[in-house]
Amino acid sequence: PGTHLPGVIVAGTFYRSGKKCFWDVSRRENTIAVEIEGGPYDKVIVDVDDPEKVIRAVNDHPQRGWLARGTLEGSASYHIWI
């Protein structure tokens, strides 16, 4: 269950292409998407104050996964696989 007001907010659990995703986004330009293996969700999509800072923190973490910049729903976003 979730809320989707186009251009305003997407929040809650949604299924996309057979994957269970958690969304909490109100600022698309600051969105990161984290793909998860073995968790309750396949992907978590959230907005953060400083996506570049989050990316640096993930890259600097000794157990980091793979990181790439990509697109999500046609907007700039960051995809982090951990």
Backbone as a ProteinNet text record, in pm:
[ID]
protein_1_A
[PRIMARY]
PGTHLPGVIVAGTFYRSGKKCFWDVSRRENTIAVEIEGGPYDKVIVDVDDPEKVIRAVNDHPQRGWLARGTLEGSASYHIWI
[TERTIARY]
82.5	0	87	42.7	121.4	43.4	112.8	56	136.7	66.4	134.5	56.3	113.3	59.2	162.1	139.4	239	294.5	427.2	495.1	504.6	445.5	445.2	518.1	467.3	525.9	490.8	583.5	559.5	609.8	523.1	562.1	486.5	559.4	496.9	556.3	487.5	531.2	460.3	538	484.2	555.6	487.7	547.9	573	695.8	734.4	814.8	767.6	832.9	854.6	756.5	764.2	852.1	902.6	990.5	918.7	941.3	883	973.9	918.7	997.4	935.6	1021.3	976.6	1016.9	922.6	946.3	919	1002.7	975.8	1046.8	980.6	1042.3	949.1	1001.9	929.3	1018.3	1147.7	1242.4	1315.2	1261.3	1315.8	1462.5	1503	1641.1	1741.3	1695.8	1783.2	1760.3	1711.5	1672.7	1790.5	1795.7	1886.8	1802.8	1849.2	1781.7	1882	1845.4	1933.2	1871	1941.4	1895	1949.9	1862.7	1895.6	1875.6	1966.4	1951.3	1923.7	1820.2	1792.3	1720.7	1666.9	1595.9	1445.9	1369.8	1224.7	1179.5	1266.1	1238.9	1349	1314.1	1413.3	1485.8	1416.5	1474.3	1412.9	1496.1	1450.6	1485.7	1385.7	1404.9	1367.6	1464.3	1441.4	1511.4	1464.6	1540.7	1623.3	1738.3	1831.2	1875.2	1922.5	1963.5	2079.6	2174.4	2294.9	2333.5	2279.8	2310.8	2460.2	2533.9	2679.1	2748.1	2705.2	2763.5	2732.8	2610.7	2573.5	2658.8	2677.1	2759.2	2902.3	2957.2	3094.3	3101.6	3001.4	3000.6	2996.2	2915.2	2908	3040.8	3096.1	3223.4	3336.7	3332.1	3437.7	3420	3302.9	3276.5	3356.3	3422.3	3507	3430.1	3299.8	3222.1	3122.9	3158.3	3065.8	3041.2	2931.7	2900.1	2929.6	2853.5	2876.1	2789.4	2842.5	2772.5	2776.8	2665.8	2662.4	2558.4	2580.8	2481.1	2393.4	2263.3	2171.9	2048	1938.1	1812.9	1703.9	1607.9	1493.5	1371.3	1278.1	1155.3	1184.6	1288.2	1317.5	1386.5	1421	1490.7	1631.6	1715.7	1850.8	1839.7	1913.5	1913.4	2041.6	2061.2	2180.4	2136	2200.1	2167.4	2285	2257.1	2359.9	2324.1	2412.7	2391.4	2483.3	2423.1	2504.6	2472.5
-119.3	0	125.9	225.7	346.9	463.4	575.4	698.9	744.4	786.9	840.7	962.4	1079.8	1203.8	1255.1	1236.3	1271.8	1413.3	1421.2	1548.9	1597.1	1521.4	1563.5	1462.3	1338.5	1237.1	1096.6	1006.6	862.8	803.3	734.4	677	547	445.1	318.6	202.8	90.1	-32.5	-45.8	-66.9	-85.1	-202.4	-267.7	-376.5	-327.4	-346.2	-300.4	-411.7	-457.4	-566.7	-688.5	-717.4	-834	-817.4	-696.1	-670.9	-585	-616.1	-541.1	-421.9	-301.9	-179.8	-90.4	-29.9	71.4	207.9	300.1	435.6	538.2	639.1	759.4	874.8	930	1031	1150.4	1267	1390.6	1487.6	1456.7	1539.6	1448.7	1435.4	1341.7	1367.1	1492.4	1524.6	1472.5	1434.4	1384.8	1237.2	1163.6	1024.4	928.9	832.9	720.3	592.7	489.8	360.6	256.2	181.6	79.8	-56.1	-138.6	-273.8	-365.2	-449.4	-531.9	-678.9	-761.8	-906	-967	-1048.9	-1121.4	-1041.5	-925	-844.1	-849.1	-777.2	-777	-704.3	-618.1	-546.4	-578	-573	-590	-458.6	-347.9	-217.2	-114.7	-21	91.6	218	302.4	426.3	541.5	626.1	737.5	862.5	978.3	1099.1	1133.3	1189.7	1227.3	1371.6	1435.9	1575.3	1593.3	1501.1	1516.6	1382.5	1350.1	1220.6	1196.7	1299.2	1283.2	1241.9	1298.8	1264.9	1118.8	1075.5	935.8	843.2	878.6	796.6	788.5	901	899.3	809.3	817.8	735.6	587.6	551.3	411.4	369	453.4	419.9	406.1	484.1	480.8	367.8	304.9	198.2	73.7	8.8	-106.4	-225.3	-235.8	-347.9	-302.1	-198.3	-143.1	-241	-219.2	-297.3	-215.7	-241.5	-176.5	-51.6	55.3	182.9	238	291	352.6	462.1	561.6	664.7	619.9	639.6	599.1	685.7	633.1	707.1	623.2	690.7	625.3	707.4	645.1	715.2	841.8	841.4	954.8	1071.6	1059.2	1167.9	1122.2	1216.6	1181.4	1110.7	1006	935.2	855.4	797.3	719.7	581.2	480.7	342.4	283.7	232.2	175.1	29.9	-60	-202.2	-238.8	-279.4	-313.8	-455.2
0	0	0	-71.1	-76.9	-134.7	-145.1	-196.4	-316.5	-421.7	-538.8	-587.9	-566.5	-620.1	-719.8	-849.7	-950.7	-932.6	-933.1	-917.7	-774.3	-679.7	-539.6	-451.6	-448.2	-360.6	-409.6	-385.3	-399.4	-268.8	-196.8	-68.1	-44.9	-1.4	31.7	-45	-41	-106.8	-240.5	-344.5	-478.8	-543.9	-635.2	-711.1	-852.7	-900.1	-1033.4	-1099.1	-1213	-1286.9	-1197.1	-1113.2	-1026.3	-904.6	-881.3	-766.5	-663.3	-536.3	-427.1	-395.7	-408.2	-391	-283.7	-202.6	-106.5	-159.3	-164.9	-214.6	-105.1	-99.2	-18.8	-89.5	-191.5	-277.3	-294.1	-263.9	-295.3	-372.8	-380.5	-456.2	-555.1	-675.3	-774	-805.3	-803.5	-838.6	-735.3	-618.1	-511.7	-482.5	-578.7	-557.7	-571.3	-479.7	-493	-488.5	-557.2	-557.5	-511.6	-410	-354.3	-383.4	-459.7	-486.3	-377.2	-324.6	-208.2	-243.5	-200.4	-216.8	-79.8	-70.8	51.9	159.1	125.4	223.7	200.5	282.4	266.3	139.1	84.2	-40.4	-141	-268.3	-373.6	-402.2	-378.1	-405	-309.6	-264.2	-182.4	-258.4	-282.7	-357.2	-264.9	-234.6	-142.8	-194.3	-146.3	-175.1	-52.1	-77.7	29.2	5.7	110.9	98.7	1.5	4.5	-75.8	-137.3	-257.2	-318.7	-337.5	-375.3	-394.5	-264.7	-153.3	-22.3	13.1	-14.9	11.3	-74.9	-200.5	-290.3	-238.9	-195.4	-140.2	-17.7	69.1	190.5	155.3	55.8	13.7	-48	-134.9	-198.6	-98.4	8.4	109.3	210.5	211.8	308.4	268.2	363.5	330.3	272.1	296.2	244.5	138	65.6	-33.2	-146.8	-214.8	-333.4	-457.7	-563.4	-690.9	-698.8	-754.1	-759.2	-900.3	-946	-1079.1	-1082.6	-1166.1	-1186.8	-1302.4	-1287.5	-1392.6	-1391.9	-1442.4	-1442.3	-1378.7	-1324.2	-1260.8	-1297.5	-1364.8	-1404	-1482.7	-1562.3	-1648.3	-1580.9	-1454	-1385.2	-1348	-1317.2	-1271.7	-1138.1	-1120.8	-992.3	-980.9	-866.5	-838.1	-795.3	-849.3	-814.7	-737.4	-622	-535.9	-511.1	-547.2	-519.1	-404.9	-291.4	-175.3	-130.1
[MASK]
++++++++++++++++++++++++++++++++++++++++++++++++++++++++++++++++++++++++++++++++++

